[in-house]
Short mmCIF file of C-alpha atoms and ligand atoms in Angstrom, two decimals:
data_model
loop_
_atom_site.label_atom_id
_atom_site.label_comp_id
_atom_site.label_asym_id
_atom_site.label_seq_id
_atom_site.Cartn_x
_atom_site.Cartn_y
_atom_site.Cartn_z
CA MET W 1 -2.04 14.54 -43.57
CA ALA W 2 -1.71 14.36 -39.81
CA GLU W 3 -4.33 12.21 -38.21
CA LEU W 4 -6.79 14.13 -36.07
CA ARG W 5 -6.68 12.64 -32.58
CA LEU W 6 -9.19 13.44 -29.93
CA PRO W 7 -7.73 13.88 -26.45
CA ALA W 8 -7.87 10.62 -24.53
CA PRO W 9 -10.59 10.54 -21.85
CA PRO W 10 -9.12 11.07 -18.37
CA ARG W 11 -8.10 7.82 -16.72
CA ARG W 12 -8.17 7.07 -13.07
CA HIS W 13 -4.96 5.90 -11.39
CA LEU W 14 -3.96 5.16 -7.82
CA LEU W 15 -0.50 6.65 -7.52
CA SER W 16 -0.51 8.30 -4.10
CA ILE W 17 -2.82 8.73 -1.12
CA ALA W 18 -2.34 12.46 -1.72
CA ASP W 19 -4.55 12.11 -4.84
CA LEU W 20 -7.50 10.85 -2.78
CA GLU W 21 -10.25 12.53 -0.82
CA ARG W 22 -12.00 11.07 2.21
CA GLY W 23 -14.93 9.94 0.07
CA ASP W 24 -12.60 7.99 -2.23
CA VAL W 25 -11.08 6.12 0.73
CA GLU W 26 -14.48 5.34 2.20
CA ARG W 27 -15.85 4.16 -1.13
CA VAL W 28 -12.92 1.73 -1.62
CA LEU W 29 -13.27 0.38 1.93
CA ASP W 30 -17.03 -0.09 1.49
CA THR W 31 -16.53 -1.87 -1.84
CA ALA W 32 -13.95 -4.13 -0.18
CA GLN W 33 -16.47 -4.92 2.53
CA SER W 34 -19.13 -6.00 0.06
CA LEU W 35 -16.58 -8.01 -1.90
CA ALA W 36 -15.57 -9.77 1.33
CA ALA W 37 -19.21 -10.75 1.87
CA SER W 38 -19.48 -12.16 -1.65
CA LEU W 39 -16.28 -14.17 -1.15
CA GLU W 40 -17.94 -16.07 1.68
CA ARG W 41 -19.79 -18.04 -0.98
CA GLU W 42 -18.44 -21.38 -2.11
CA VAL W 43 -17.70 -20.14 -5.62
CA LYS W 44 -15.26 -17.30 -5.09
CA LYS W 45 -15.09 -15.89 -8.61
CA LEU W 46 -17.06 -12.81 -9.63
CA PRO W 47 -17.63 -11.90 -13.30
CA THR W 48 -17.04 -8.16 -12.68
CA LEU W 49 -13.85 -7.65 -14.72
CA ARG W 50 -14.32 -10.36 -17.33
CA GLY W 51 -12.48 -9.44 -20.52
CA ARG W 52 -10.19 -6.95 -18.75
CA THR W 53 -6.44 -7.45 -18.49
CA VAL W 54 -4.31 -6.62 -15.45
CA VAL W 55 -0.51 -6.61 -15.75
CA ASN W 56 1.68 -6.70 -12.63
CA LEU W 57 5.10 -5.16 -13.28
CA PHE W 58 7.35 -5.78 -10.28
CA TYR W 59 10.91 -4.47 -10.14
CA GLU W 60 11.35 -5.24 -6.45
CA SER W 61 10.80 -8.36 -4.43
CA SER W 62 7.32 -8.96 -3.09
CA THR W 63 5.30 -11.81 -1.63
CA ARG W 64 2.04 -10.43 -0.26
CA THR W 65 1.51 -7.51 -2.62
CA LEU W 66 2.14 -9.43 -5.85
CA ALA W 67 0.24 -12.54 -4.73
CA SER W 68 -2.78 -10.51 -3.64
CA PHE W 69 -2.91 -8.38 -6.81
CA GLU W 70 -2.72 -11.54 -8.91
CA LEU W 71 -5.44 -13.30 -6.96
CA ALA W 72 -7.56 -10.12 -6.78
CA ALA W 73 -7.57 -9.83 -10.57
CA LYS W 74 -8.40 -13.54 -10.95
CA ARG W 75 -11.23 -13.43 -8.42
CA LEU W 76 -12.78 -10.65 -10.53
CA SER W 77 -12.36 -12.78 -13.70
CA ALA W 78 -9.77 -10.48 -15.30
CA ASP W 79 -6.91 -11.95 -17.34
CA THR W 80 -3.68 -11.40 -15.48
CA MET W 81 0.00 -11.48 -16.29
CA SER W 82 2.88 -10.86 -13.88
CA LEU W 83 6.31 -9.71 -14.90
CA ARG W 84 9.13 -9.67 -12.38
CA SER W 85 12.36 -7.88 -13.19
CA ALA W 86 14.41 -11.07 -12.74
CA GLY W 87 13.91 -13.33 -15.74
CA SER W 88 12.43 -10.61 -17.99
CA SER W 89 14.20 -8.29 -20.42
CA VAL W 90 14.51 -5.86 -17.51
CA ASP W 91 17.58 -7.75 -16.34
CA LYS W 92 19.00 -7.36 -19.84
CA GLY W 93 18.86 -3.60 -19.21
CA GLU W 94 15.58 -2.72 -20.92
CA SER W 95 14.47 0.63 -19.52
CA LEU W 96 11.24 1.13 -17.62
CA LYS W 97 10.06 3.29 -20.52
CA ASP W 98 10.66 0.59 -23.14
CA THR W 99 9.13 -2.10 -20.95
CA ALA W 100 6.04 0.05 -20.35
CA LEU W 101 5.69 0.78 -24.07
CA THR W 102 6.13 -2.91 -24.92
CA LEU W 103 3.48 -4.01 -22.45
CA SER W 104 1.12 -1.28 -23.68
CA ALA W 105 1.11 -2.93 -27.08
CA TYR W 106 -0.98 -5.70 -25.49
CA GLU W 107 -3.51 -3.04 -24.43
CA PRO W 108 -3.82 -3.90 -20.73
CA ASP W 109 -6.56 -2.15 -18.77
CA VAL W 110 -4.52 -1.86 -15.57
CA ILE W 111 -0.77 -1.90 -14.91
CA VAL W 112 0.28 -2.43 -11.30
CA VAL W 113 3.85 -1.18 -10.75
CA ARG W 114 6.38 -1.74 -7.98
CA HIS W 115 9.75 -0.06 -8.48
CA PRO W 116 12.70 1.05 -6.32
CA SER W 117 12.62 4.59 -7.83
CA ILE W 118 10.26 7.28 -6.63
CA GLY W 119 7.90 8.35 -9.41
CA ALA W 120 8.20 5.20 -11.54
CA PRO W 121 4.41 4.57 -11.54
CA GLN W 122 3.81 8.21 -12.59
CA LEU W 123 6.15 7.65 -15.54
CA VAL W 124 4.29 4.50 -16.59
CA ALA W 125 0.98 6.39 -16.28
CA ARG W 126 2.28 9.03 -18.72
CA LEU W 127 3.44 6.44 -21.24
CA THR W 128 0.47 4.09 -21.41
CA ASP W 129 -3.29 4.18 -21.87
CA ALA W 130 -3.75 1.82 -18.93
CA HIS W 131 -4.94 2.73 -15.46
CA VAL W 132 -1.86 2.58 -13.21
CA VAL W 133 -1.78 1.41 -9.61
CA ASN W 134 1.30 2.08 -7.47
CA ALA W 135 2.33 -1.06 -5.57
CA GLY W 136 5.26 0.73 -3.90
CA ASP W 137 7.78 3.23 -5.33
CA GLY W 138 11.03 3.52 -3.38
CA LYS W 139 10.56 5.30 -0.05
CA HIS W 140 7.66 7.32 -1.42
CA GLN W 141 4.20 5.70 -1.45
CA HIS W 142 2.42 2.37 -1.06
CA PRO W 143 -1.23 3.46 -1.25
CA THR W 144 -2.89 0.03 -1.39
CA GLN W 145 -1.04 -1.00 1.79
CA ALA W 146 -2.47 2.06 3.58
CA LEU W 147 -5.98 1.24 2.34
CA LEU W 148 -5.77 -2.38 3.48
CA ASP W 149 -4.43 -1.24 6.85
CA LEU W 150 -7.36 1.14 7.28
CA TYR W 151 -9.74 -1.64 6.29
CA THR W 152 -8.14 -3.97 8.86
CA MET W 153 -8.43 -1.33 11.62
CA ARG W 154 -12.05 -0.59 10.77
CA GLU W 155 -12.94 -4.29 10.83
CA ALA W 156 -11.11 -4.94 14.11
CA LEU W 157 -11.99 -1.77 16.02
CA GLY W 158 -15.27 -0.76 14.40
CA ARG W 159 -14.24 2.79 13.51
CA LEU W 160 -11.45 4.96 12.11
CA GLU W 161 -12.50 8.44 13.23
CA GLY W 162 -10.56 9.45 16.33
CA LEU W 163 -8.32 6.36 16.43
CA GLN W 164 -4.81 6.87 17.78
CA VAL W 165 -2.19 4.98 15.76
CA ALA W 166 1.46 4.80 16.85
CA VAL W 167 3.78 3.91 13.93
CA VAL W 168 7.05 2.58 15.32
CA GLY W 169 10.48 2.08 13.76
CA ASP W 170 12.21 2.73 10.46
CA VAL W 171 10.07 5.61 9.21
CA LEU W 172 12.93 7.01 7.12
CA HIS W 173 12.88 4.18 4.58
CA SER W 174 9.17 3.46 4.79
CA ARG W 175 6.71 4.17 2.00
CA VAL W 176 4.17 2.35 4.17
CA ALA W 177 4.49 4.97 6.94
CA ARG W 178 4.09 7.90 4.54
CA SER W 179 0.97 6.52 2.88
CA LEU W 180 -0.52 5.39 6.17
CA VAL W 181 -0.13 8.75 7.94
CA GLN W 182 -1.79 10.55 5.03
CA ALA W 183 -4.62 8.03 4.82
CA LEU W 184 -5.27 8.16 8.58
CA GLY W 185 -5.41 11.95 8.36
CA LEU W 186 -8.06 11.76 5.62
CA VAL W 187 -10.41 9.68 7.76
CA GLY W 188 -9.99 11.66 10.99
CA ALA W 189 -7.57 9.33 12.82
CA HIS W 190 -4.38 10.53 14.53
CA SER W 191 -0.87 9.25 13.99
CA LEU W 192 2.25 9.39 16.10
CA LEU W 193 5.61 8.36 14.62
CA VAL W 194 8.03 6.80 17.11
CA GLY W 195 11.65 5.86 16.46
CA PRO W 196 15.27 6.91 16.91
CA PRO W 197 16.11 10.38 15.52
CA THR W 198 18.20 8.77 12.74
CA LEU W 199 15.19 6.84 11.45
CA VAL W 200 12.50 9.53 11.71
CA PRO W 201 13.14 12.20 9.05
CA ARG W 202 13.03 15.78 10.24
CA GLY W 203 9.99 17.67 8.95
CA ILE W 204 7.85 14.54 8.54
CA ASP W 205 5.29 16.07 10.92
CA ALA W 206 4.28 18.19 7.91
CA LEU W 207 2.28 15.12 6.85
CA GLY W 208 0.01 15.85 9.81
CA CYS W 209 1.39 13.58 12.53
CA GLU W 210 3.19 13.88 15.83
CA VAL W 211 6.71 12.60 16.44
CA SER W 212 8.35 11.11 19.53
CA HIS W 213 11.67 9.41 20.15
CA ASP W 214 10.43 7.82 23.37
CA ILE W 215 8.85 4.37 23.08
CA ALA W 216 6.75 5.07 26.19
CA ALA W 217 4.68 7.40 23.97
CA ILE W 218 2.92 4.38 22.39
CA ALA W 219 1.02 3.69 25.63
CA ASP W 220 -2.00 5.83 24.64
CA ALA W 221 -2.37 4.36 21.15
CA ASP W 222 -5.23 2.10 20.07
CA VAL W 223 -3.02 0.58 17.38
CA VAL W 224 0.73 -0.09 17.52
CA TYR W 225 1.89 -0.30 13.91
CA VAL W 226 5.37 -1.84 13.71
CA LEU W 227 7.59 -1.08 10.70
CA ARG W 228 10.21 -3.42 9.28
CA MET W 229 13.87 -2.47 9.66
CA GLN W 230 14.69 -2.04 5.95
CA HIS W 231 18.22 -3.45 5.81
CA GLU W 232 18.23 -3.41 2.00
CA ARG W 233 17.71 0.38 1.88
CA MET W 234 20.25 1.17 4.62
CA GLY W 235 23.50 2.17 2.95
CA GLU W 236 25.14 3.14 6.24
CA ALA W 237 24.60 2.36 9.89
CA PHE W 238 21.48 4.13 11.09
CA VAL W 239 21.45 2.36 14.45
CA PRO W 240 24.48 1.46 16.60
CA SER W 241 23.39 -2.20 16.62
CA LEU W 242 20.21 -4.17 16.01
CA ARG W 243 20.42 -5.46 19.59
CA GLU W 244 20.32 -1.89 20.89
CA TYR W 245 17.48 -1.01 18.50
CA THR W 246 15.46 -3.97 19.79
CA ALA W 247 16.10 -2.99 23.41
CA LEU W 248 14.98 0.61 22.81
CA TYR W 249 12.22 0.27 20.23
CA GLY W 250 11.44 -3.44 19.71
CA ILE W 251 7.81 -4.34 20.45
CA GLY W 252 7.85 -7.06 23.10
CA PRO W 253 5.01 -8.20 25.41
CA ALA W 254 5.91 -5.64 28.10
CA ARG W 255 5.32 -2.77 25.67
CA VAL W 256 1.82 -3.81 24.58
CA ARG W 257 -0.98 -2.98 26.98
CA ASP W 258 -4.32 -4.76 27.22
CA GLY W 259 -6.73 -3.60 24.57
CA GLN W 260 -4.09 -2.48 22.07
CA VAL W 261 -3.81 -4.18 18.69
CA VAL W 262 -0.51 -4.66 16.87
CA MET W 263 0.01 -4.48 13.11
CA HIS W 264 2.96 -5.06 10.76
CA PRO W 265 2.96 -4.83 6.93
CA GLY W 266 5.32 -7.81 6.57
CA PRO W 267 7.81 -9.22 6.02
CA MET W 268 8.53 -9.30 9.77
CA ASN W 269 12.02 -9.48 11.23
CA ARG W 270 11.00 -11.54 14.25
CA GLY W 271 13.20 -10.77 17.22
CA VAL W 272 14.27 -7.38 15.77
CA GLU W 273 11.37 -4.91 15.53
CA ILE W 274 8.76 -7.35 16.83
CA ASP W 275 9.01 -10.11 19.42
CA PRO W 276 7.56 -13.45 18.22
CA ARG W 277 5.41 -13.58 21.36
CA VAL W 278 3.68 -10.39 20.18
CA ALA W 279 3.59 -11.40 16.51
CA ASP W 280 1.83 -14.65 17.42
CA SER W 281 -0.47 -13.21 20.09
CA ALA W 282 -4.20 -12.55 19.85
CA ALA W 283 -3.43 -8.80 19.75
CA ALA W 284 -1.63 -9.14 16.41
CA LEU W 285 -3.64 -8.41 13.24
CA VAL W 286 -0.90 -9.42 10.82
CA THR W 287 -2.85 -12.26 9.16
CA ASP W 288 -5.97 -10.07 9.04
CA GLN W 289 -3.89 -7.52 7.12
CA VAL W 290 -2.88 -10.15 4.57
CA ARG W 291 -6.51 -11.23 4.19
CA SER W 292 -7.66 -7.61 3.83
CA GLY W 293 -5.03 -7.16 1.11
CA LEU W 294 -7.01 -9.38 -1.23
CA VAL W 295 -10.41 -7.70 -0.92
CA VAL W 296 -8.96 -4.17 -0.82
CA ARG W 297 -6.93 -4.80 -3.99
CA MET W 298 -10.03 -6.23 -5.66
CA ALA W 299 -11.83 -3.03 -4.66
CA VAL W 300 -8.98 -0.86 -6.00
CA LEU W 301 -8.94 -2.64 -9.38
CA TYR W 302 -12.71 -2.25 -9.62
CA ASP W 303 -12.52 1.39 -8.50
CA VAL W 304 -9.87 2.59 -10.96
CA LEU W 305 -11.74 0.92 -13.80
CA THR W 306 -15.23 2.13 -12.98
CA VAL W 307 -15.09 5.45 -11.14
CA ALA W 308 -14.33 8.59 -13.13
CA PRO W 309 -11.26 10.58 -12.07
CA VAL W 310 -11.74 13.67 -9.92
CA GLU W 311 -11.13 16.03 -12.90
CA ALA W 312 -13.91 14.35 -14.87
CA ARG W 313 -16.26 14.53 -11.91
CA VAL W 314 -15.52 18.23 -11.48
CA HIS W 315 -16.19 18.84 -15.20
CA ALA W 316 -19.47 16.94 -14.94
CA GLU W 317 -20.56 19.09 -11.99
CA VAL W 318 -19.69 22.31 -13.85
CA ALA W 319 -21.51 21.19 -17.04
C1 LIG L 401 6.17 -3.32 2.55
C2 LIG L 401 6.85 -2.82 1.31
O1 LIG L 401 7.31 -3.58 0.46
O2 LIG L 401 6.90 -1.62 1.18
N1 LIG L 401 5.78 -4.65 2.49
C3 LIG L 401 4.62 -4.98 1.87
O3 LIG L 401 4.22 -4.42 0.86
N2 LIG L 401 3.89 -5.93 2.47
C4 LIG L 401 6.90 -3.04 3.77
C5 LIG L 401 8.31 -3.47 3.87
O4 LIG L 401 8.91 -3.98 2.94
O5 LIG L 401 8.86 -3.23 4.94
#
Protein backbone atom coordinates (compact mmCIF):
# COMPACT_ATOMS: atom_id res chain seq x y z
CA MET A 1 0.00 0.00 0.00
CA ALA A 2 1.29 3.45 -0.84
CA GLU A 3 2.66 5.27 2.14
CA LEU A 4 0.61 8.27 3.17
CA ARG A 5 2.91 11.29 3.13
CA LEU A 6 1.98 14.60 4.60
CA PRO A 7 3.06 17.61 2.53
CA ALA A 8 6.43 18.89 3.72
CA PRO A 9 6.21 22.12 5.73
CA PRO A 10 7.21 25.14 3.63
CA ARG A 11 10.92 25.86 3.81
CA ARG A 12 12.54 29.22 3.59
CA HIS A 13 15.22 29.76 0.94
CA LEU A 14 17.20 32.76 -0.22
CA LEU A 15 17.24 32.42 -4.00
CA SER A 16 16.69 35.95 -5.24
CA ILE A 17 16.25 39.46 -3.86
CA ALA A 18 12.95 39.43 -5.75
CA ASP A 19 11.61 36.98 -3.12
CA LEU A 20 12.18 39.48 -0.30
CA GLU A 21 10.19 42.35 1.13
CA ARG A 22 11.66 45.42 2.79
CA GLY A 23 11.01 43.95 6.24
CA ASP A 24 12.99 40.82 5.36
CA VAL A 25 16.00 42.90 4.31
CA GLU A 26 15.83 45.04 7.43
CA ARG A 27 15.48 42.02 9.69
CA VAL A 28 18.60 40.36 8.19
CA LEU A 29 20.62 43.58 8.49
CA ASP A 30 19.52 44.06 12.11
CA THR A 31 20.40 40.45 12.96
CA ALA A 32 23.81 40.96 11.34
CA GLN A 33 24.31 44.04 13.47
CA SER A 34 23.62 42.20 16.71
CA LEU A 35 25.83 39.31 15.61
CA ALA A 36 28.64 41.80 14.91
CA ALA A 37 28.30 43.09 18.48
CA SER A 38 28.51 39.57 19.90
CA LEU A 39 31.61 38.85 17.81
CA GLU A 40 33.45 41.63 19.62
CA ARG A 41 33.81 39.24 22.54
CA GLU A 42 36.98 37.22 22.93
CA VAL A 43 35.21 33.92 22.33
CA LYS A 44 33.73 34.29 18.86
CA LYS A 45 31.59 31.15 18.70
CA LEU A 46 27.85 31.24 19.33
CA PRO A 47 25.85 28.07 20.06
CA THR A 48 22.90 29.18 17.86
CA LEU A 49 23.08 26.50 15.13
CA ARG A 50 24.62 23.66 17.12
CA GLY A 51 23.63 20.33 15.62
CA ARG A 52 22.73 21.85 12.24
CA THR A 53 24.64 21.04 9.05
CA VAL A 54 25.51 23.52 6.31
CA VAL A 55 26.83 22.24 2.96
CA ASN A 56 28.55 24.62 0.53
CA LEU A 57 28.28 23.39 -3.05
CA PHE A 58 30.47 25.55 -5.30
CA TYR A 59 30.66 24.99 -9.05
CA GLU A 60 32.50 28.25 -9.73
CA SER A 61 35.61 29.75 -8.25
CA SER A 62 35.21 31.82 -5.11
CA THR A 63 37.39 33.21 -2.35
CA ARG A 64 35.32 35.61 -0.26
CA THR A 65 31.89 34.02 -0.63
CA LEU A 66 32.97 30.46 0.16
CA ALA A 67 35.34 31.46 2.98
CA SER A 68 32.70 33.63 4.63
CA PHE A 69 29.90 31.04 4.38
CA GLU A 70 32.22 28.44 5.89
CA LEU A 71 33.30 30.69 8.73
CA ALA A 72 29.74 31.97 9.25
CA ALA A 73 28.46 28.42 9.77
CA LYS A 74 31.36 27.62 12.13
CA ARG A 75 30.88 30.77 14.19
CA LEU A 76 27.27 29.67 14.74
CA SER A 77 28.48 26.17 15.79
CA ALA A 78 26.96 24.38 12.78
CA ASP A 79 28.77 21.45 11.19
CA THR A 80 29.99 22.48 7.77
CA MET A 81 31.21 20.74 4.65
CA SER A 82 32.36 22.39 1.43
CA LEU A 83 32.34 20.74 -1.96
CA ARG A 84 34.02 22.40 -4.90
CA SER A 85 33.42 21.11 -8.40
CA ALA A 86 37.13 20.44 -8.95
CA GLY A 87 38.15 17.32 -7.07
CA SER A 88 34.58 16.05 -6.52
CA SER A 89 32.52 13.70 -8.68
CA VAL A 90 31.26 16.81 -10.46
CA ASP A 91 34.39 16.79 -12.59
CA LYS A 92 33.63 13.17 -13.44
CA GLY A 93 30.40 14.47 -15.01
CA GLU A 94 27.95 13.86 -12.17
CA SER A 95 24.93 16.07 -12.83
CA LEU A 96 23.80 18.80 -10.47
CA LYS A 97 20.67 16.74 -9.85
CA ASP A 98 22.59 13.62 -8.81
CA THR A 99 25.00 15.62 -6.67
CA ALA A 100 22.10 17.36 -4.93
CA LEU A 101 20.33 14.05 -4.30
CA THR A 102 23.54 12.47 -3.01
CA LEU A 103 24.20 15.32 -0.59
CA SER A 104 20.56 15.25 0.57
CA ALA A 105 21.12 11.72 1.84
CA TYR A 106 23.23 13.29 4.61
CA GLU A 107 20.22 15.42 5.56
CA PRO A 108 21.86 18.86 5.59
CA ASP A 109 19.81 21.74 6.97
CA VAL A 110 21.16 24.31 4.51
CA ILE A 111 22.77 23.95 1.07
CA VAL A 112 24.60 27.01 -0.24
CA VAL A 113 24.95 26.83 -4.03
CA ARG A 114 27.13 28.70 -6.51
CA HIS A 115 26.76 27.65 -10.14
CA PRO A 116 27.44 29.13 -13.60
CA SER A 117 23.86 28.35 -14.77
CA ILE A 118 20.91 30.58 -14.00
CA GLY A 119 18.34 28.74 -11.89
CA ALA A 120 20.68 26.08 -10.47
CA PRO A 121 19.84 26.96 -6.83
CA GLN A 122 16.09 26.76 -7.65
CA LEU A 123 16.67 23.25 -9.02
CA VAL A 124 18.50 22.18 -5.86
CA ALA A 125 15.68 23.67 -3.76
CA ARG A 126 13.15 21.49 -5.62
CA LEU A 127 15.22 18.33 -5.16
CA THR A 128 16.16 18.52 -1.48
CA ASP A 129 14.56 19.08 1.90
CA ALA A 130 17.28 21.57 2.82
CA HIS A 131 16.95 25.34 2.93
CA VAL A 132 18.84 26.64 -0.12
CA VAL A 133 20.87 29.83 -0.30
CA ASN A 134 21.99 31.18 -3.68
CA ALA A 135 25.67 32.16 -3.59
CA GLY A 136 25.62 33.31 -7.23
CA ASP A 137 23.94 31.73 -10.30
CA GLY A 138 25.41 32.80 -13.64
CA LYS A 139 24.55 36.40 -14.52
CA HIS A 140 21.31 36.20 -12.55
CA GLN A 141 21.46 36.79 -8.78
CA HIS A 142 23.86 37.03 -5.85
CA PRO A 143 21.49 37.99 -3.03
CA THR A 144 23.89 37.68 -0.08
CA GLN A 145 26.34 40.03 -1.82
CA ALA A 146 23.57 42.64 -2.13
CA LEU A 147 22.67 42.24 1.55
CA LEU A 148 26.27 42.62 2.70
CA ASP A 149 26.65 45.67 0.47
CA LEU A 150 23.56 47.26 2.01
CA TYR A 151 24.89 46.45 5.47
CA THR A 152 28.24 48.06 4.60
CA MET A 153 26.53 51.22 3.29
CA ARG A 154 24.30 51.49 6.34
CA GLU A 155 27.28 51.11 8.69
CA ALA A 156 29.42 53.64 6.79
CA LEU A 157 26.78 56.24 5.93
CA GLY A 158 24.24 55.74 8.69
CA ARG A 159 21.22 55.26 6.42
CA LEU A 160 19.95 53.59 3.25
CA GLU A 161 16.76 55.54 2.54
CA GLY A 162 17.42 58.17 -0.13
CA LEU A 163 21.03 57.12 -0.84
CA GLN A 164 22.23 57.59 -4.41
CA VAL A 165 24.34 54.66 -5.62
CA ALA A 166 26.15 54.71 -8.98
CA VAL A 167 27.02 51.18 -10.18
CA VAL A 168 29.78 51.41 -12.77
CA GLY A 169 31.08 48.95 -15.36
CA ASP A 170 30.26 45.49 -16.64
CA VAL A 171 26.57 45.37 -15.73
CA LEU A 172 25.83 42.89 -18.53
CA HIS A 173 27.65 39.99 -16.87
CA SER A 174 26.97 41.03 -13.30
CA ARG A 175 24.67 39.14 -10.94
CA VAL A 176 25.93 41.53 -8.27
CA ALA A 177 24.47 44.55 -10.11
CA ARG A 178 21.07 42.89 -10.60
CA SER A 179 20.70 41.88 -6.96
CA LEU A 180 22.03 45.19 -5.70
CA VAL A 181 19.66 47.37 -7.76
CA GLN A 182 16.66 45.35 -6.54
CA ALA A 183 17.80 45.44 -2.93
CA LEU A 184 18.45 49.20 -3.02
CA GLY A 185 14.96 49.71 -4.46
CA LEU A 186 13.42 47.76 -1.57
CA VAL A 187 14.97 50.03 1.05
CA GLY A 188 14.24 53.33 -0.69
CA ALA A 189 17.69 54.03 -2.17
CA HIS A 190 18.27 55.04 -5.80
CA SER A 191 20.56 53.39 -8.30
CA LEU A 192 22.15 54.61 -11.49
CA LEU A 193 23.92 52.15 -13.81
CA VAL A 194 26.87 53.61 -15.72
CA GLY A 195 28.88 51.88 -18.44
CA PRO A 196 29.41 51.55 -22.19
CA PRO A 197 26.26 50.64 -24.18
CA THR A 198 27.72 47.17 -24.90
CA LEU A 199 27.98 46.38 -21.19
CA VAL A 200 24.66 47.81 -19.96
CA PRO A 201 21.80 45.60 -21.22
CA ARG A 202 18.91 47.39 -22.83
CA GLY A 203 15.75 47.29 -20.71
CA ILE A 204 17.63 46.90 -17.41
CA ASP A 205 15.96 50.09 -16.16
CA ALA A 206 12.89 47.88 -15.66
CA LEU A 207 14.59 46.84 -12.40
CA GLY A 208 13.90 50.37 -11.18
CA CYS A 209 17.16 52.19 -11.89
CA GLU A 210 18.44 54.91 -14.18
CA VAL A 211 21.05 54.34 -16.88
CA SER A 212 23.80 56.59 -18.22
CA HIS A 213 26.72 56.01 -20.57
CA ASP A 214 28.53 59.10 -19.33
CA ILE A 215 30.93 58.63 -16.41
CA ALA A 216 30.37 62.25 -15.34
CA ALA A 217 26.94 61.10 -14.11
CA ILE A 218 28.54 59.52 -11.01
CA ALA A 219 29.32 62.97 -9.56
CA ASP A 220 26.04 63.19 -7.61
CA ALA A 221 26.27 59.71 -6.09
CA ASP A 222 26.93 59.02 -2.40
CA VAL A 223 28.38 55.62 -3.29
CA VAL A 224 30.40 54.66 -6.37
CA TYR A 225 30.05 50.90 -6.72
CA VAL A 226 32.65 49.53 -9.15
CA LEU A 227 32.00 46.23 -10.95
CA ARG A 228 34.67 43.79 -12.07
CA MET A 229 35.29 43.37 -15.80
CA GLN A 230 34.22 39.72 -16.09
CA HIS A 231 36.74 38.41 -18.62
CA GLU A 232 35.68 34.80 -18.02
CA ARG A 233 32.09 35.50 -19.14
CA MET A 234 33.06 37.58 -22.19
CA GLY A 235 32.93 35.33 -25.23
CA GLU A 236 33.56 38.20 -27.64
CA ALA A 237 35.03 41.66 -27.44
CA PHE A 238 32.62 43.93 -25.60
CA VAL A 239 35.08 46.81 -25.38
CA PRO A 240 37.58 47.90 -28.06
CA SER A 241 40.43 47.56 -25.54
CA LEU A 242 40.85 47.45 -21.78
CA ARG A 243 43.03 50.57 -22.01
CA GLU A 244 40.17 52.45 -23.64
CA TYR A 245 37.70 51.09 -21.09
CA THR A 246 39.93 52.31 -18.25
CA ALA A 247 40.25 55.75 -19.83
CA LEU A 248 36.48 56.12 -20.25
CA TYR A 249 35.07 54.32 -17.22
CA GLY A 250 37.94 53.37 -14.87
CA ILE A 251 37.59 54.85 -11.38
CA GLY A 252 40.73 56.87 -10.70
CA PRO A 253 41.32 59.60 -8.08
CA ALA A 254 40.10 62.38 -10.40
CA ARG A 255 36.67 60.73 -10.68
CA VAL A 256 36.01 60.42 -6.94
CA ARG A 257 34.87 63.58 -5.19
CA ASP A 258 35.28 64.36 -1.50
CA GLY A 259 32.65 62.67 0.60
CA GLN A 260 31.96 59.81 -1.82
CA VAL A 261 32.68 56.22 -0.79
CA VAL A 262 33.83 53.55 -3.24
CA MET A 263 32.85 49.88 -3.15
CA HIS A 264 33.84 46.79 -5.16
CA PRO A 265 32.61 43.20 -4.62
CA GLY A 266 36.03 41.71 -5.41
CA PRO A 267 38.06 40.29 -6.94
CA MET A 268 39.41 43.65 -8.17
CA ASN A 269 41.25 44.10 -11.44
CA ARG A 270 43.51 46.86 -10.17
CA GLY A 271 44.44 49.24 -12.95
CA VAL A 272 41.43 48.20 -15.09
CA GLU A 273 38.10 49.16 -13.50
CA ILE A 274 39.65 50.64 -10.36
CA ASP A 275 42.89 52.54 -9.85
CA PRO A 276 45.00 51.18 -6.95
CA ARG A 277 45.16 54.70 -5.50
CA VAL A 278 41.37 54.60 -5.10
CA ALA A 279 41.25 50.95 -4.00
CA ASP A 280 43.73 51.70 -1.20
CA SER A 281 42.31 55.09 -0.20
CA ALA A 282 40.28 55.95 2.89
CA ALA A 283 37.21 56.31 0.64
CA ALA A 284 37.28 52.61 -0.27
CA LEU A 285 35.04 50.26 1.74
CA VAL A 286 36.30 47.07 0.12
CA THR A 287 37.66 45.50 3.32
CA ASP A 288 34.53 46.58 5.20
CA GLN A 289 32.51 44.68 2.59
CA VAL A 290 34.54 41.52 3.22
CA ARG A 291 34.06 41.91 6.98
CA SER A 292 30.32 42.51 6.54
CA GLY A 293 30.15 39.33 4.45
CA LEU A 294 30.78 37.23 7.53
CA VAL A 295 28.10 38.70 9.81
CA VAL A 296 25.53 39.04 7.02
CA ARG A 297 25.99 35.39 5.99
CA MET A 298 25.67 34.37 9.64
CA ALA A 299 22.42 36.35 9.72
CA VAL A 300 21.19 34.73 6.49
CA LEU A 301 21.88 31.18 7.76
CA TYR A 302 20.07 32.01 10.99
CA ASP A 303 17.21 33.67 9.10
CA VAL A 304 16.46 30.86 6.64
CA LEU A 305 16.50 28.35 9.48
CA THR A 306 14.34 30.25 11.95
CA VAL A 307 11.94 32.55 10.12
CA ALA A 308 8.89 31.02 8.45
CA PRO A 309 8.55 31.59 4.70
CA VAL A 310 6.19 34.30 3.47
CA GLU A 311 3.52 31.73 2.43
CA ALA A 312 3.46 30.29 5.93
CA ARG A 313 3.22 33.74 7.47
CA VAL A 314 0.32 34.61 5.18
CA HIS A 315 -1.47 31.36 6.14
CA ALA A 316 -0.92 32.13 9.81
CA GLU A 317 -2.45 35.59 9.39
CA VAL A 318 -5.49 34.18 7.57
CA ALA A 319 -6.02 31.42 10.19
C1 LIG B 1 31.28 38.47 -7.40
C2 LIG B 1 30.75 37.21 -8.01
O1 LIG B 1 31.38 36.14 -7.96
O2 LIG B 1 29.67 37.28 -8.54
N1 LIG B 1 32.30 38.27 -6.48
C3 LIG B 1 32.00 37.93 -5.21
O3 LIG B 1 31.09 37.17 -4.92
N2 LIG B 1 32.74 38.52 -4.25
C4 LIG B 1 31.63 39.49 -8.37
C5 LIG B 1 32.56 39.14 -9.47
O4 LIG B 1 32.99 38.01 -9.63
O5 LIG B 1 32.84 40.06 -10.23
